[in-house]
Amino acid sequence: MQQQQQQQQKQFRYSKQQQQQQQQEHQQHKKKQQQQEQQQQQQQQQQQQQQDKLTHCLYGFALLKGVDAALKTIA
């Protein structure tokens, strides 16, 4: 009877350890996923900033061209 109880306790402890291990693995996986998502967001933000700068430059250039053309027309 006592031996059976000890066996059950061992099994219970074992399954508890397994459960904890699974939870840890799950949390690590979740952390990895979050890190990847953050990296993707940062990359997207950087790309957007670069595009904004480029667009800004192009608008500035087009504006100068327009002003230049207008001045030539006046002159």
C-alpha atoms as a printed R data frame, in Angstrom:
   type eleno elety resid chain resno      x      y       z
1  ATOM     1    CA   MET     A     1  0.000  0.000   0.000
2  ATOM     2    CA   GLN     A     2  2.754  2.419   1.009
3  ATOM     3    CA   GLN     A     3  4.790  1.432  -2.022
4  ATOM     4    CA   GLN     A     4  1.829  2.179  -4.273
5  ATOM     5    CA   GLN     A     5  1.434  5.612  -2.679
6  ATOM     6    CA   GLN     A     6  5.102  6.401  -3.200
7  ATOM     7    CA   GLN     A     7  4.831  5.305  -6.822
8  ATOM     8    CA   GLN     A     8  1.854  7.610  -7.341
9  ATOM     9    CA   GLN     A     9  3.699 10.512  -5.720
10 ATOM    10    CA   LYS     A    10  6.682  9.913  -7.990
11 ATOM    11    CA   GLN     A    11  4.440  9.875 -11.035
12 ATOM    12    CA   PHE     A    12  2.697 13.026  -9.864
13 ATOM    13    CA   ARG     A    13  6.040 14.779  -9.346
14 ATOM    14    CA   TYR     A    14  7.209 13.612 -12.748
15 ATOM    15    CA   SER     A    15  4.099 14.869 -14.511
16 ATOM    16    CA   LYS     A    16  4.376 18.152 -12.616
17 ATOM    17    CA   GLN     A    17  7.966 18.574 -13.809
18 ATOM    18    CA   GLN     A    18  6.907 17.811 -17.348
19 ATOM    19    CA   GLN     A    19  4.135 20.380 -17.092
20 ATOM    20    CA   GLN     A    20  6.559 23.039 -15.866
21 ATOM    21    CA   GLN     A    21  8.983 22.200 -18.645
22 ATOM    22    CA   GLN     A    22  6.247 22.519 -21.240
23 ATOM    23    CA   GLN     A    23  5.209 25.875 -19.789
24 ATOM    24    CA   GLN     A    24  8.802 27.118 -19.909
25 ATOM    25    CA   GLU     A    25  9.193 25.987 -23.509
26 ATOM    26    CA   HIS     A    26  5.929 27.691 -24.383
27 ATOM    27    CA   GLN     A    27  7.063 30.944 -22.734
28 ATOM    28    CA   GLN     A    28 10.430 30.835 -24.501
29 ATOM    29    CA   HIS     A    29  8.689 30.295 -27.818
30 ATOM    30    CA   LYS     A    30  6.376 33.221 -27.053
31 ATOM    31    CA   LYS     A    31  9.360 35.447 -26.195
32 ATOM    32    CA   LYS     A    32 11.097 34.519 -29.446
33 ATOM    33    CA   GLN     A    33  7.943 35.328 -31.400
34 ATOM    34    CA   GLN     A    34  7.601 38.703 -29.686
35 ATOM    35    CA   GLN     A    35 11.239 39.550 -30.386
36 ATOM    36    CA   GLN     A    36 10.813 38.666 -34.052
37 ATOM    37    CA   GLU     A    37  7.677 40.803 -34.276
38 ATOM    38    CA   GLN     A    38  9.474 43.739 -32.657
39 ATOM    39    CA   GLN     A    39 12.368 43.410 -35.092
40 ATOM    40    CA   GLN     A    40  9.960 43.363 -38.026
41 ATOM    41    CA   GLN     A    41  8.193 46.474 -36.733
42 ATOM    42    CA   GLN     A    42 11.511 48.290 -36.295
43 ATOM    43    CA   GLN     A    43 12.590 47.349 -39.819
44 ATOM    44    CA   GLN     A    44  9.283 48.565 -41.228
45 ATOM    45    CA   GLN     A    45  9.615 51.863 -39.348
46 ATOM    46    CA   GLN     A    46 13.153 52.358 -40.657
47 ATOM    47    CA   GLN     A    47 12.047 51.620 -44.221
48 ATOM    48    CA   GLN     A    48  9.147 54.058 -43.846
49 ATOM    49    CA   GLN     A    49 11.497 56.781 -42.552
50 ATOM    50    CA   GLN     A    50 13.871 56.238 -45.466
51 ATOM    51    CA   GLN     A    51 10.974 56.408 -47.919
52 ATOM    52    CA   ASP     A    52  9.719 59.604 -46.288
53 ATOM    53    CA   LYS     A    53 13.174 61.187 -46.608
54 ATOM    54    CA   LEU     A    54 13.401 60.164 -50.248
55 ATOM    55    CA   THR     A    55  9.927 61.497 -51.010
56 ATOM    56    CA   HIS     A    56 10.816 64.735 -49.233
57 ATOM    57    CA   CYS     A    57 13.980 65.093 -51.343
58 ATOM    58    CA   LEU     A    58 12.092 64.370 -54.549
59 ATOM    59    CA   TYR     A    59  9.419 66.939 -53.712
60 ATOM    60    CA   GLY     A    60 12.119 69.482 -52.912
61 ATOM    61    CA   PHE     A    61 13.862 68.760 -56.182
62 ATOM    62    CA   ALA     A    62 10.624 69.003 -58.172
63 ATOM    63    CA   LEU     A    63  9.810 72.280 -56.441
64 ATOM    64    CA   LEU     A    64 13.221 73.723 -57.326
65 ATOM    65    CA   LYS     A    65 12.771 72.593 -60.920
66 ATOM    66    CA   GLY     A    66  9.376 74.284 -60.987
67 ATOM    67    CA   VAL     A    67 10.731 77.521 -59.510
68 ATOM    68    CA   ASP     A    68 13.646 77.404 -61.941
69 ATOM    69    CA   ALA     A    69 11.296 76.930 -64.882
70 ATOM    70    CA   ALA     A    70  9.053 79.748 -63.651
71 ATOM    71    CA   LEU     A    71 12.003 82.121 -63.282
72 ATOM    72    CA   LYS     A    72 13.207 81.263 -66.781
73 ATOM    73    CA   THR     A    73  9.720 81.963 -68.113
74 ATOM    74    CA   ILE     A    74  9.631 85.357 -66.383
75 ATOM    75    CA   ALA     A    75 13.133 86.208 -67.577
